[in-house]
């Protein structure tokens, strides 16, 4: 069964303190792995798609990386406005369009 | 990407009633999806709605409870029928662009 596990559930950092969020996945042939940001009371905002092991994508203070079993979302020198829930999701080759989401990591950045 | 709007943004409903949620997209899309996000939880796919065909429901979701319409390539509705407090949740529509999905702002439903 396709599965996505994110850790930690919650992470509190000081402004400027870099860290990484983990997404472990089990899927029968990966079509794509996605990262989303979700602010309270809003829909998820698309950040990145990764397709193959070794691929990296960057956007401002965020960098996503992918291996055959997991993905990391690295956040460098975070600011309070980076506080949000970060969701990881995968799409299998066999699933047509279905995306399976992890439970998310709630990130809080203290000024 | 896509600009997606949902109506209503939130509602409080009585047990046993039904609510229809509307989803409008700013451009034509083939695939639209409806998700549920229960408090503190991640997203669960309810169904996939392609224009011109019946919606495809995920395990645990049935058409009688969550009927979906997809009359054209920019619009869809999800009805939550015969509501109970367990239906209190955020309902989100999304659209597919290539392999990616983009989400609307959600409808926060509270059933009393």
mmCIF file with all atom_site columns, C-alpha atoms in Angstrom:
data_model
loop_
_atom_site.group_PDB
_atom_site.id
_atom_site.type_symbol
_atom_site.label_atom_id
_atom_site.label_alt_id
_atom_site.label_comp_id
_atom_site.label_asym_id
_atom_site.label_entity_id
_atom_site.label_seq_id
_atom_site.pdbx_PDB_ins_code
_atom_site.Cartn_x
_atom_site.Cartn_y
_atom_site.Cartn_z
_atom_site.occupancy
_atom_site.B_iso_or_equiv
_atom_site.pdbx_formal_charge
_atom_site.auth_seq_id
_atom_site.auth_comp_id
_atom_site.auth_asym_id
_atom_site.auth_atom_id
_atom_site.pdbx_PDB_model_num
ATOM 1   C CA . UNK A 1 1   ? 0.000   0.000  0.000   1.00 0.00 ? 1   UNK A CA 1
ATOM 2   C CA . UNK A 1 2   ? 1.277   3.473  -0.907  1.00 0.00 ? 2   UNK A CA 1
ATOM 3   C CA . UNK A 1 3   ? 2.184   5.469  2.177   1.00 0.00 ? 3   UNK A CA 1
ATOM 4   C CA . UNK A 1 4   ? 3.688   8.809  3.184   1.00 0.00 ? 4   UNK A CA 1
ATOM 5   C CA . UNK A 1 5   ? 5.134   9.531  6.647   1.00 0.00 ? 5   UNK A CA 1
ATOM 6   C CA . UNK A 1 6   ? 6.326   12.957 7.714   1.00 0.00 ? 6   UNK A CA 1
ATOM 7   C CA . UNK A 1 7   ? 8.513   13.845 10.658  1.00 0.00 ? 7   UNK A CA 1
ATOM 8   C CA . UNK A 1 8   ? 8.637   15.582 12.985  1.00 0.00 ? 8   UNK A CA 1
ATOM 9   C CA . UNK A 1 9   ? 4.952   16.350 13.598  1.00 0.00 ? 9   UNK A CA 1
ATOM 10  C CA . UNK A 1 10  ? 5.905   19.773 14.901  1.00 0.00 ? 10  UNK A CA 1
ATOM 11  C CA . UNK A 1 11  ? 9.098   21.805 14.874  1.00 0.00 ? 11  UNK A CA 1
ATOM 12  C CA . UNK A 1 12  ? 9.853   25.044 16.646  1.00 0.00 ? 12  UNK A CA 1
ATOM 13  C CA . UNK A 1 13  ? 12.892  27.015 15.529  1.00 0.00 ? 13  UNK A CA 1
ATOM 14  C CA . UNK A 1 14  ? 14.442  30.321 16.349  1.00 0.00 ? 14  UNK A CA 1
ATOM 15  C CA . UNK A 1 15  ? 14.589  32.812 13.498  1.00 0.00 ? 15  UNK A CA 1
ATOM 16  C CA . UNK A 1 16  ? 17.732  32.068 11.484  1.00 0.00 ? 16  UNK A CA 1
ATOM 17  C CA . UNK A 1 17  ? 18.051  28.503 12.781  1.00 0.00 ? 17  UNK A CA 1
ATOM 18  C CA . UNK A 1 18  ? 18.232  26.181 9.768   1.00 0.00 ? 18  UNK A CA 1
ATOM 19  C CA . UNK A 1 19  ? 16.693  22.692 9.822   1.00 0.00 ? 19  UNK A CA 1
ATOM 20  C CA . UNK A 1 20  ? 15.152  19.952 7.698   1.00 0.00 ? 20  UNK A CA 1
ATOM 21  C CA . UNK A 1 21  ? 11.751  18.283 7.455   1.00 0.00 ? 21  UNK A CA 1
ATOM 22  C CA . UNK A 1 22  ? 11.550  14.629 6.460   1.00 0.00 ? 22  UNK A CA 1
ATOM 23  C CA . UNK A 1 23  ? 9.113   12.794 4.205   1.00 0.00 ? 23  UNK A CA 1
ATOM 24  C CA . UNK A 1 24  ? 9.469   9.014  3.914   1.00 0.00 ? 24  UNK A CA 1
ATOM 25  C CA . UNK A 1 25  ? 7.433   7.276  1.270   1.00 0.00 ? 25  UNK A CA 1
ATOM 26  C CA . UNK A 1 26  ? 6.511   3.824  0.050   1.00 0.00 ? 26  UNK A CA 1
ATOM 27  C CA . UNK A 1 27  ? 5.016   3.747  -3.404  1.00 0.00 ? 27  UNK A CA 1
ATOM 28  C CA . UNK A 1 28  ? 4.764   1.282  -6.251  1.00 0.00 ? 28  UNK A CA 1
ATOM 29  C CA . UNK A 1 29  ? 6.694   3.334  -8.784  1.00 0.00 ? 29  UNK A CA 1
ATOM 30  C CA . UNK A 1 30  ? 7.004   7.048  -8.100  1.00 0.00 ? 30  UNK A CA 1
ATOM 31  C CA . UNK A 1 31  ? 5.497   9.392  -10.646 1.00 0.00 ? 31  UNK A CA 1
ATOM 32  C CA . UNK A 1 32  ? 6.088   12.503 -8.565  1.00 0.00 ? 32  UNK A CA 1
ATOM 33  C CA . UNK A 1 33  ? 6.634   13.793 -5.035  1.00 0.00 ? 33  UNK A CA 1
ATOM 34  C CA . UNK A 1 34  ? 5.093   17.124 -4.075  1.00 0.00 ? 34  UNK A CA 1
ATOM 35  C CA . UNK A 1 35  ? 5.631   19.649 -1.315  1.00 0.00 ? 35  UNK A CA 1
ATOM 36  C CA . UNK A 1 36  ? 2.898   22.057 -0.249  1.00 0.00 ? 36  UNK A CA 1
ATOM 37  C CA . UNK A 1 37  ? 2.677   24.816 2.316   1.00 0.00 ? 37  UNK A CA 1
ATOM 38  C CA . UNK A 1 38  ? -0.595  25.305 4.195   1.00 0.00 ? 38  UNK A CA 1
ATOM 39  C CA . UNK A 1 39  ? -1.406  28.329 6.317   1.00 0.00 ? 39  UNK A CA 1
ATOM 40  C CA . UNK A 1 40  ? -4.202  28.124 8.923   1.00 0.00 ? 40  UNK A CA 1
ATOM 41  C CA . UNK A 1 41  ? -7.648  28.414 7.342   1.00 0.00 ? 41  UNK A CA 1
ATOM 42  C CA . UNK A 1 42  ? -6.313  28.229 3.776   1.00 0.00 ? 42  UNK A CA 1
ATOM 43  C CA . UNK A 1 43  ? -5.871  25.635 1.073   1.00 0.00 ? 43  UNK A CA 1
ATOM 44  C CA . UNK A 1 44  ? -2.450  24.080 0.391   1.00 0.00 ? 44  UNK A CA 1
ATOM 45  C CA . UNK A 1 45  ? -0.089  26.174 -1.726  1.00 0.00 ? 45  UNK A CA 1
ATOM 46  C CA . UNK A 1 46  ? 2.022   24.266 -4.227  1.00 0.00 ? 46  UNK A CA 1
ATOM 47  C CA . UNK A 1 47  ? 5.797   24.532 -3.695  1.00 0.00 ? 47  UNK A CA 1
ATOM 48  C CA . UNK A 1 48  ? 7.723   21.825 -5.578  1.00 0.00 ? 48  UNK A CA 1
ATOM 49  C CA . UNK A 1 49  ? 7.507   18.680 -7.654  1.00 0.00 ? 49  UNK A CA 1
ATOM 50  C CA . UNK A 1 50  ? 10.374  16.162 -7.659  1.00 0.00 ? 50  UNK A CA 1
ATOM 51  C CA . UNK A 1 51  ? 10.422  13.272 -10.095 1.00 0.00 ? 51  UNK A CA 1
ATOM 52  C CA . UNK A 1 52  ? 13.602  11.255 -9.633  1.00 0.00 ? 52  UNK A CA 1
ATOM 53  C CA . UNK A 1 53  ? 16.264  10.458 -7.040  1.00 0.00 ? 53  UNK A CA 1
ATOM 54  C CA . UNK A 1 54  ? 18.974  13.082 -6.901  1.00 0.00 ? 54  UNK A CA 1
ATOM 55  C CA . UNK A 1 55  ? 16.723  15.892 -8.057  1.00 0.00 ? 55  UNK A CA 1
ATOM 56  C CA . UNK A 1 56  ? 16.715  19.178 -6.117  1.00 0.00 ? 56  UNK A CA 1
ATOM 57  C CA . UNK A 1 57  ? 14.468  22.238 -6.313  1.00 0.00 ? 57  UNK A CA 1
ATOM 58  C CA . UNK A 1 58  ? 14.902  25.608 -4.586  1.00 0.00 ? 58  UNK A CA 1
ATOM 59  C CA . UNK A 1 59  ? 12.649  28.522 -3.803  1.00 0.00 ? 59  UNK A CA 1
ATOM 60  C CA . UNK A 1 60  ? 13.859  31.360 -1.601  1.00 0.00 ? 60  UNK A CA 1
ATOM 61  C CA . UNK A 1 61  ? 14.836  29.785 1.750   1.00 0.00 ? 61  UNK A CA 1
ATOM 62  C CA . UNK A 1 62  ? 13.476  26.347 0.861   1.00 0.00 ? 62  UNK A CA 1
ATOM 63  C CA . UNK A 1 63  ? 15.248  23.484 -0.896  1.00 0.00 ? 63  UNK A CA 1
ATOM 64  C CA . UNK A 1 64  ? 13.664  20.106 -1.575  1.00 0.00 ? 64  UNK A CA 1
ATOM 65  C CA . UNK A 1 65  ? 15.702  16.975 -2.256  1.00 0.00 ? 65  UNK A CA 1
ATOM 66  C CA . UNK A 1 66  ? 14.711  13.442 -3.205  1.00 0.00 ? 66  UNK A CA 1
ATOM 67  C CA . UNK A 1 67  ? 16.153  9.953  -2.713  1.00 0.00 ? 67  UNK A CA 1
ATOM 68  C CA . UNK A 1 68  ? 14.582  6.606  -3.540  1.00 0.00 ? 68  UNK A CA 1
ATOM 69  C CA . UNK A 1 69  ? 12.963  6.378  -0.102  1.00 0.00 ? 69  UNK A CA 1
ATOM 70  C CA . UNK A 1 70  ? 12.586  9.903  1.223   1.00 0.00 ? 70  UNK A CA 1
ATOM 71  C CA . UNK A 1 71  ? 12.529  13.597 0.577   1.00 0.00 ? 71  UNK A CA 1
ATOM 72  C CA . UNK A 1 72  ? 13.829  16.452 2.668   1.00 0.00 ? 72  UNK A CA 1
ATOM 73  C CA . UNK A 1 73  ? 12.650  20.014 2.800   1.00 0.00 ? 73  UNK A CA 1
ATOM 74  C CA . UNK A 1 74  ? 15.583  22.097 3.984   1.00 0.00 ? 74  UNK A CA 1
ATOM 75  C CA . UNK A 1 75  ? 14.839  25.521 5.347   1.00 0.00 ? 75  UNK A CA 1
ATOM 76  C CA . UNK A 1 76  ? 17.773  27.912 5.576   1.00 0.00 ? 76  UNK A CA 1
ATOM 77  C CA . UNK A 1 77  ? 17.790  30.893 7.930   1.00 0.00 ? 77  UNK A CA 1
ATOM 78  C CA . UNK A 1 78  ? 13.997  30.809 8.375   1.00 0.00 ? 78  UNK A CA 1
ATOM 79  C CA . UNK A 1 79  ? 11.886  33.851 9.143   1.00 0.00 ? 79  UNK A CA 1
ATOM 80  C CA . UNK A 1 80  ? 8.643   34.031 11.160  1.00 0.00 ? 80  UNK A CA 1
ATOM 81  C CA . UNK A 1 81  ? 6.656   34.219 7.913   1.00 0.00 ? 81  UNK A CA 1
ATOM 82  C CA . UNK A 1 82  ? 7.858   30.711 7.075   1.00 0.00 ? 82  UNK A CA 1
ATOM 83  C CA . UNK A 1 83  ? 5.669   29.404 9.905   1.00 0.00 ? 83  UNK A CA 1
ATOM 84  C CA . UNK A 1 84  ? 3.084   27.038 8.392   1.00 0.00 ? 84  UNK A CA 1
ATOM 85  C CA . UNK A 1 85  ? 2.260   23.378 7.983   1.00 0.00 ? 85  UNK A CA 1
ATOM 86  C CA . UNK A 1 86  ? 4.324   21.706 5.263   1.00 0.00 ? 86  UNK A CA 1
ATOM 87  C CA . UNK A 1 87  ? 2.689   18.785 3.498   1.00 0.00 ? 87  UNK A CA 1
ATOM 88  C CA . UNK A 1 88  ? 4.391   16.089 1.451   1.00 0.00 ? 88  UNK A CA 1
ATOM 89  C CA . UNK A 1 89  ? 2.449   14.023 -1.093  1.00 0.00 ? 89  UNK A CA 1
ATOM 90  C CA . UNK A 1 90  ? 3.218   11.315 -3.633  1.00 0.00 ? 90  UNK A CA 1
ATOM 91  C CA . UNK A 1 91  ? 1.695   10.131 -6.857  1.00 0.00 ? 91  UNK A CA 1
ATOM 92  C CA . UNK A 1 92  ? 2.276   6.572  -8.024  1.00 0.00 ? 92  UNK A CA 1
ATOM 93  C CA . UNK A 1 93  ? 2.694   5.514  -11.633 1.00 0.00 ? 93  UNK A CA 1
ATOM 94  C CA . UNK A 1 94  ? -0.302  3.222  -11.206 1.00 0.00 ? 94  UNK A CA 1
ATOM 95  C CA . UNK A 1 95  ? -2.622  5.806  -9.673  1.00 0.00 ? 95  UNK A CA 1
ATOM 96  C CA . UNK A 1 96  ? -3.459  7.940  -12.710 1.00 0.00 ? 96  UNK A CA 1
ATOM 97  C CA . UNK A 1 97  ? -3.965  11.189 -10.842 1.00 0.00 ? 97  UNK A CA 1
ATOM 98  C CA . UNK A 1 98  ? -4.477  10.281 -7.186  1.00 0.00 ? 98  UNK A CA 1
ATOM 99  C CA . UNK A 1 99  ? -2.156  11.981 -4.706  1.00 0.00 ? 99  UNK A CA 1
ATOM 100 C CA . UNK A 1 100 ? -1.546  10.597 -1.220  1.00 0.00 ? 100 UNK A CA 1
ATOM 101 C CA . UNK A 1 101 ? -0.722  13.137 1.464   1.00 0.00 ? 101 UNK A CA 1
ATOM 102 C CA . UNK A 1 102 ? 1.336   12.811 4.603   1.00 0.00 ? 102 UNK A CA 1
ATOM 103 C CA . UNK A 1 103 ? 0.084   14.212 7.880   1.00 0.00 ? 103 UNK A CA 1
ATOM 104 C CA . UNK A 1 104 ? 2.316   17.289 7.681   1.00 0.00 ? 104 UNK A CA 1
ATOM 105 C CA . UNK A 1 105 ? 4.908   19.068 9.807   1.00 0.00 ? 105 UNK A CA 1
ATOM 106 C CA . UNK A 1 106 ? 3.787   22.159 11.724  1.00 0.00 ? 106 UNK A CA 1
ATOM 107 C CA . UNK A 1 107 ? 6.695   24.589 11.584  1.00 0.00 ? 107 UNK A CA 1
ATOM 108 C CA . UNK A 1 108 ? 6.859   27.525 13.966  1.00 0.00 ? 108 UNK A CA 1
ATOM 109 C CA . UNK A 1 109 ? 9.590   30.172 13.712  1.00 0.00 ? 109 UNK A CA 1
ATOM 110 C CA . UNK A 1 110 ? 10.111  32.400 16.742  1.00 0.00 ? 110 UNK A CA 1
ATOM 111 C CA . UNK A 1 111 ? 11.447  35.936 16.183  1.00 0.00 ? 111 UNK A CA 1
ATOM 112 C CA . UNK B 2 1   ? -1.055  27.259 -11.762 1.00 0.00 ? 1   UNK B CA 1
ATOM 113 C CA . UNK B 2 2   ? -4.761  28.104 -11.475 1.00 0.00 ? 2   UNK B CA 1
ATOM 114 C CA . UNK B 2 3   ? -7.005  30.528 -9.619  1.00 0.00 ? 3   UNK B CA 1
ATOM 115 C CA . UNK B 2 4   ? -9.679  28.584 -7.769  1.00 0.00 ? 4   UNK B CA 1
ATOM 116 C CA . UNK B 2 5   ? -12.582 29.949 -5.760  1.00 0.00 ? 5   UNK B CA 1
ATOM 117 C CA . UNK B 2 6   ? -15.019 28.146 -3.485  1.00 0.00 ? 6   UNK B CA 1
ATOM 118 C CA . UNK B 2 7   ? -18.417 29.100 -2.116  1.00 0.00 ? 7   UNK B CA 1
ATOM 119 C CA . UNK B 2 8   ? -19.322 29.285 0.667   1.00 0.00 ? 8   UNK B CA 1
ATOM 120 C CA . UNK B 2 9   ? -16.089 29.897 2.543   1.00 0.00 ? 9   UNK B CA 1
ATOM 121 C CA . UNK B 2 10  ? -17.713 28.615 5.722   1.00 0.00 ? 10  UNK B CA 1
ATOM 122 C CA . UNK B 2 11  ? -21.111 27.514 6.987   1.00 0.00 ? 11  UNK B CA 1
ATOM 123 C CA . UNK B 2 12  ? -22.795 26.207 10.105  1.00 0.00 ? 12  UNK B CA 1
ATOM 124 C CA . UNK B 2 13  ? -25.499 23.650 9.344   1.00 0.00 ? 13  UNK B CA 1
ATOM 125 C CA . UNK B 2 14  ? -28.062 21.647 11.250  1.00 0.00 ? 14  UNK B CA 1
ATOM 126 C CA . UNK B 2 15  ? -27.837 17.894 11.510  1.00 0.00 ? 15  UNK B CA 1
ATOM 127 C CA . UNK B 2 16  ? -29.828 16.130 8.766   1.00 0.00 ? 16  UNK B CA 1
ATOM 128 C CA . UNK B 2 17  ? -29.615 18.939 6.227   1.00 0.00 ? 17  UNK B CA 1
ATOM 129 C CA . UNK B 2 18  ? -27.496 19.149 3.062   1.00 0.00 ? 18  UNK B CA 1
ATOM 130 C CA . UNK B 2 19  ? -24.970 21.690 1.822   1.00 0.00 ? 19  UNK B CA 1
ATOM 131 C CA . UNK B 2 20  ? -23.728 22.223 -1.713  1.00 0.00 ? 20  UNK B CA 1
ATOM 132 C CA . UNK B 2 21  ? -20.219 23.594 -2.151  1.00 0.00 ? 21  UNK B CA 1
ATOM 133 C CA . UNK B 2 22  ? -19.257 25.275 -5.407  1.00 0.00 ? 22  UNK B CA 1
ATOM 134 C CA . UNK B 2 23  ? -15.810 25.315 -7.016  1.00 0.00 ? 23  UNK B CA 1
ATOM 135 C CA . UNK B 2 24  ? -14.940 27.684 -9.877  1.00 0.00 ? 24  UNK B CA 1
ATOM 136 C CA . UNK B 2 25  ? -11.670 27.702 -11.826 1.00 0.00 ? 25  UNK B CA 1
ATOM 137 C CA . UNK B 2 26  ? -10.342 30.568 -13.930 1.00 0.00 ? 26  UNK B CA 1
ATOM 138 C CA . UNK B 2 27  ? -9.486  28.308 -16.900 1.00 0.00 ? 27  UNK B CA 1
ATOM 139 C CA . UNK B 2 28  ? -10.603 25.017 -18.374 1.00 0.00 ? 28  UNK B CA 1
ATOM 140 C CA . UNK B 2 29  ? -9.332  21.883 -16.670 1.00 0.00 ? 29  UNK B CA 1
ATOM 141 C CA . UNK B 2 30  ? -10.024 18.239 -17.317 1.00 0.00 ? 30  UNK B CA 1
ATOM 142 C CA . UNK B 2 31  ? -9.520  16.873 -13.825 1.00 0.00 ? 31  UNK B CA 1
ATOM 143 C CA . UNK B 2 32  ? -11.021 18.253 -10.635 1.00 0.00 ? 32  UNK B CA 1
ATOM 144 C CA . UNK B 2 33  ? -10.775 16.690 -7.218  1.00 0.00 ? 33  UNK B CA 1
ATOM 145 C CA . UNK B 2 34  ? -12.612 16.996 -3.913  1.00 0.00 ? 34  UNK B CA 1
ATOM 146 C CA . UNK B 2 35  ? -10.792 16.488 -0.605  1.00 0.00 ? 35  UNK B CA 1
ATOM 147 C CA . UNK B 2 36  ? -11.751 16.500 3.042   1.00 0.00 ? 36  UNK B CA 1
ATOM 148 C CA . UNK B 2 37  ? -9.478  17.757 5.811   1.00 0.00 ? 37  UNK B CA 1
ATOM 149 C CA . UNK B 2 38  ? -10.720 16.953 9.282   1.00 0.00 ? 38  UNK B CA 1
ATOM 150 C CA . UNK B 2 39  ? -9.494  19.066 12.211  1.00 0.00 ? 39  UNK B CA 1
ATOM 151 C CA . UNK B 2 40  ? -5.777  18.612 12.748  1.00 0.00 ? 40  UNK B CA 1
ATOM 152 C CA . UNK B 2 41  ? -5.571  15.998 10.011  1.00 0.00 ? 41  UNK B CA 1
ATOM 153 C CA . UNK B 2 42  ? -4.149  15.820 6.527   1.00 0.00 ? 42  UNK B CA 1
ATOM 154 C CA . UNK B 2 43  ? -6.077  15.709 3.264   1.00 0.00 ? 43  UNK B CA 1
ATOM 155 C CA . UNK B 2 44  ? -8.180  12.728 2.195   1.00 0.00 ? 44  UNK B CA 1
ATOM 156 C CA . UNK B 2 45  ? -9.405  12.390 -1.379  1.00 0.00 ? 45  UNK B CA 1
ATOM 157 C CA . UNK B 2 46  ? -13.180 12.030 -1.639  1.00 0.00 ? 46  UNK B CA 1
ATOM 158 C CA . UNK B 2 47  ? -13.567 11.732 -5.396  1.00 0.00 ? 47  UNK B CA 1
ATOM 159 C CA . UNK B 2 48  ? -12.227 12.661 -8.802  1.00 0.00 ? 48  UNK B CA 1
ATOM 160 C CA . UNK B 2 49  ? -14.587 14.551 -11.115 1.00 0.00 ? 49  UNK B CA 1
ATOM 161 C CA . UNK B 2 50  ? -13.900 14.604 -14.835 1.00 0.00 ? 50  UNK B CA 1
ATOM 162 C CA . UNK B 2 51  ? -16.168 16.534 -17.144 1.00 0.00 ? 51  UNK B CA 1
ATOM 163 C CA . UNK B 2 52  ? -18.468 14.281 -19.113 1.00 0.00 ? 52  UNK B CA 1
ATOM 164 C CA . UNK B 2 53  ? -18.184 11.246 -16.888 1.00 0.00 ? 53  UNK B CA 1
ATOM 165 C CA . UNK B 2 54  ? -19.367 10.013 -13.528 1.00 0.00 ? 54  UNK B CA 1
ATOM 166 C CA . UNK B 2 55  ? -17.242 10.954 -10.542 1.00 0.00 ? 55  UNK B CA 1
ATOM 167 C CA . UNK B 2 56  ? -14.928 8.263  -9.192  1.00 0.00 ? 56  UNK B CA 1
ATOM 168 C CA . UNK B 2 57  ? -15.188 7.829  -5.426  1.00 0.00 ? 57  UNK B CA 1
ATOM 169 C CA . UNK B 2 58  ? -12.474 6.647  -3.046  1.00 0.00 ? 58  UNK B CA 1
ATOM 170 C CA . UNK B 2 59  ? -12.984 3.860  -0.569  1.00 0.00 ? 59  UNK B CA 1
ATOM 171 C CA . UNK B 2 60  ? -15.199 5.011  2.284   1.00 0.00 ? 60  UNK B CA 1
ATOM 172 C CA . UNK B 2 61  ? -17.032 7.663  0.262   1.00 0.00 ? 61  UNK B CA 1
ATOM 173 C CA . UNK B 2 62  ? -20.295 7.042  -1.604  1.00 0.00 ? 62  UNK B CA 1
ATOM 174 C CA . UNK B 2 63  ? -22.291 8.974  -4.155  1.00 0.00 ? 63  UNK B CA 1
ATOM 175 C CA . UNK B 2 64  ? -25.458 9.072  -2.047  1.00 0.00 ? 64  UNK B CA 1
ATOM 176 C CA . UNK B 2 65  ? -23.614 10.913 0.709   1.00 0.00 ? 65  UNK B CA 1
ATOM 177 C CA . UNK B 2 66  ? -21.360 13.102 -1.478  1.00 0.00 ? 66  UNK B CA 1
ATOM 178 C CA . UNK B 2 67  ? -23.014 13.647 -4.879  1.00 0.00 ? 67  UNK B CA 1
ATOM 179 C CA . UNK B 2 68  ? -20.815 15.589 -7.295  1.00 0.00 ? 68  UNK B CA 1
ATOM 180 C CA . UNK B 2 69  ? -21.664 17.501 -10.439 1.00 0.00 ? 69  UNK B CA 1
ATOM 181 C CA . UNK B 2 70  ? -19.245 18.564 -13.182 1.00 0.00 ? 70  UNK B CA 1
ATOM 182 C CA . UNK B 2 71  ? -21.322 20.413 -15.785 1.00 0.00 ? 71  UNK B CA 1
ATOM 183 C CA . UNK B 2 72  ? -18.389 22.038 -17.625 1.00 0.00 ? 72  UNK B CA 1
ATOM 184 C CA . UNK B 2 73  ? -14.615 22.399 -17.646 1.00 0.00 ? 73  UNK B CA 1
ATOM 185 C CA . UNK B 2 74  ? -14.469 25.268 -15.133 1.00 0.00 ? 74  UNK B CA 1
ATOM 186 C CA . UNK B 2 75  ? -17.041 24.327 -12.481 1.00 0.00 ? 75  UNK B CA 1
ATOM 187 C CA . UNK B 2 76  ? -17.955 21.564 -10.042 1.00 0.00 ? 76  UNK B CA 1
ATOM 188 C CA . UNK B 2 77  ? -20.146 21.103 -6.994  1.00 0.00 ? 77  UNK B CA 1
ATOM 189 C CA . UNK B 2 78  ? -19.931 18.768 -4.030  1.00 0.00 ? 78  UNK B CA 1
ATOM 190 C CA . UNK B 2 79  ? -23.000 18.160 -1.882  1.00 0.00 ? 79  UNK B CA 1
ATOM 191 C CA . UNK B 2 80  ? -22.677 16.875 1.658   1.00 0.00 ? 80  UNK B CA 1
ATOM 192 C CA . UNK B 2 81  ? -25.997 15.129 2.300   1.00 0.00 ? 81  UNK B CA 1
ATOM 193 C CA . UNK B 2 82  ? -27.879 14.288 5.487   1.00 0.00 ? 82  UNK B CA 1
ATOM 194 C CA . UNK B 2 83  ? -25.122 15.833 7.561   1.00 0.00 ? 83  UNK B CA 1
ATOM 195 C CA . UNK B 2 84  ? -23.996 14.692 10.996  1.00 0.00 ? 84  UNK B CA 1
ATOM 196 C CA . UNK B 2 85  ? -21.433 16.296 13.341  1.00 0.00 ? 85  UNK B CA 1
ATOM 197 C CA . UNK B 2 86  ? -18.839 13.843 11.982  1.00 0.00 ? 86  UNK B CA 1
ATOM 198 C CA . UNK B 2 87  ? -19.041 15.712 8.653   1.00 0.00 ? 87  UNK B CA 1
ATOM 199 C CA . UNK B 2 88  ? -17.596 18.830 10.269  1.00 0.00 ? 88  UNK B CA 1
ATOM 200 C CA . UNK B 2 89  ? -14.474 19.419 8.256   1.00 0.00 ? 89  UNK B CA 1
ATOM 201 C CA . UNK B 2 90  ? -12.781 21.574 5.648   1.00 0.00 ? 90  UNK B CA 1
ATOM 202 C CA . UNK B 2 91  ? -13.740 20.617 2.107   1.00 0.00 ? 91  UNK B CA 1
ATOM 203 C CA . UNK B 2 92  ? -11.253 21.502 -0.627  1.00 0.00 ? 92  UNK B CA 1
ATOM 204 C CA . UNK B 2 93  ? -11.437 21.332 -4.373  1.00 0.00 ? 93  UNK B CA 1
ATOM 205 C CA . UNK B 2 94  ? -8.348  21.064 -6.492  1.00 0.00 ? 94  UNK B CA 1
ATOM 206 C CA . UNK B 2 95  ? -7.505  20.953 -10.176 1.00 0.00 ? 95  UNK B CA 1
ATOM 207 C CA . UNK B 2 96  ? -4.885  18.970 -12.012 1.00 0.00 ? 96  UNK B CA 1
ATOM 208 C CA . UNK B 2 97  ? -2.301  20.578 -14.259 1.00 0.00 ? 97  UNK B CA 1
ATOM 209 C CA . UNK B 2 98  ? 0.061   17.961 -15.615 1.00 0.00 ? 98  UNK B CA 1
ATOM 210 C CA . UNK B 2 99  ? 1.130   15.900 -12.626 1.00 0.00 ? 99  UNK B CA 1
ATOM 211 C CA . UNK B 2 100 ? 0.503   18.726 -10.153 1.00 0.00 ? 100 UNK B CA 1
ATOM 212 C CA . UNK B 2 101 ? -2.615  19.746 -8.262  1.00 0.00 ? 101 UNK B CA 1
ATOM 213 C CA . UNK B 2 102 ? -3.614  23.227 -7.171  1.00 0.00 ? 102 UNK B CA 1
ATOM 214 C CA . UNK B 2 103 ? -6.069  23.867 -4.372  1.00 0.00 ? 103 UNK B CA 1
ATOM 215 C CA . UNK B 2 104 ? -8.890  26.242 -3.628  1.00 0.00 ? 104 UNK B CA 1
ATOM 216 C CA . UNK B 2 105 ? -9.191  28.090 -0.299  1.00 0.00 ? 105 UNK B CA 1
ATOM 217 C CA . UNK B 2 106 ? -11.537 25.504 1.204   1.00 0.00 ? 106 UNK B CA 1
ATOM 218 C CA . UNK B 2 107 ? -14.999 25.506 2.764   1.00 0.00 ? 107 UNK B CA 1
ATOM 219 C CA . UNK B 2 108 ? -15.120 25.161 6.529   1.00 0.00 ? 108 UNK B CA 1
ATOM 220 C CA . UNK B 2 109 ? -18.252 23.234 7.501   1.00 0.00 ? 109 UNK B CA 1
ATOM 221 C CA . UNK B 2 110 ? -19.537 22.904 11.050  1.00 0.00 ? 110 UNK B CA 1
ATOM 222 C CA . UNK B 2 111 ? -22.506 20.609 11.697  1.00 0.00 ? 111 UNK B CA 1
ATOM 223 C CA . UNK B 2 112 ? -24.453 21.122 14.922  1.00 0.00 ? 112 UNK B CA 1
#
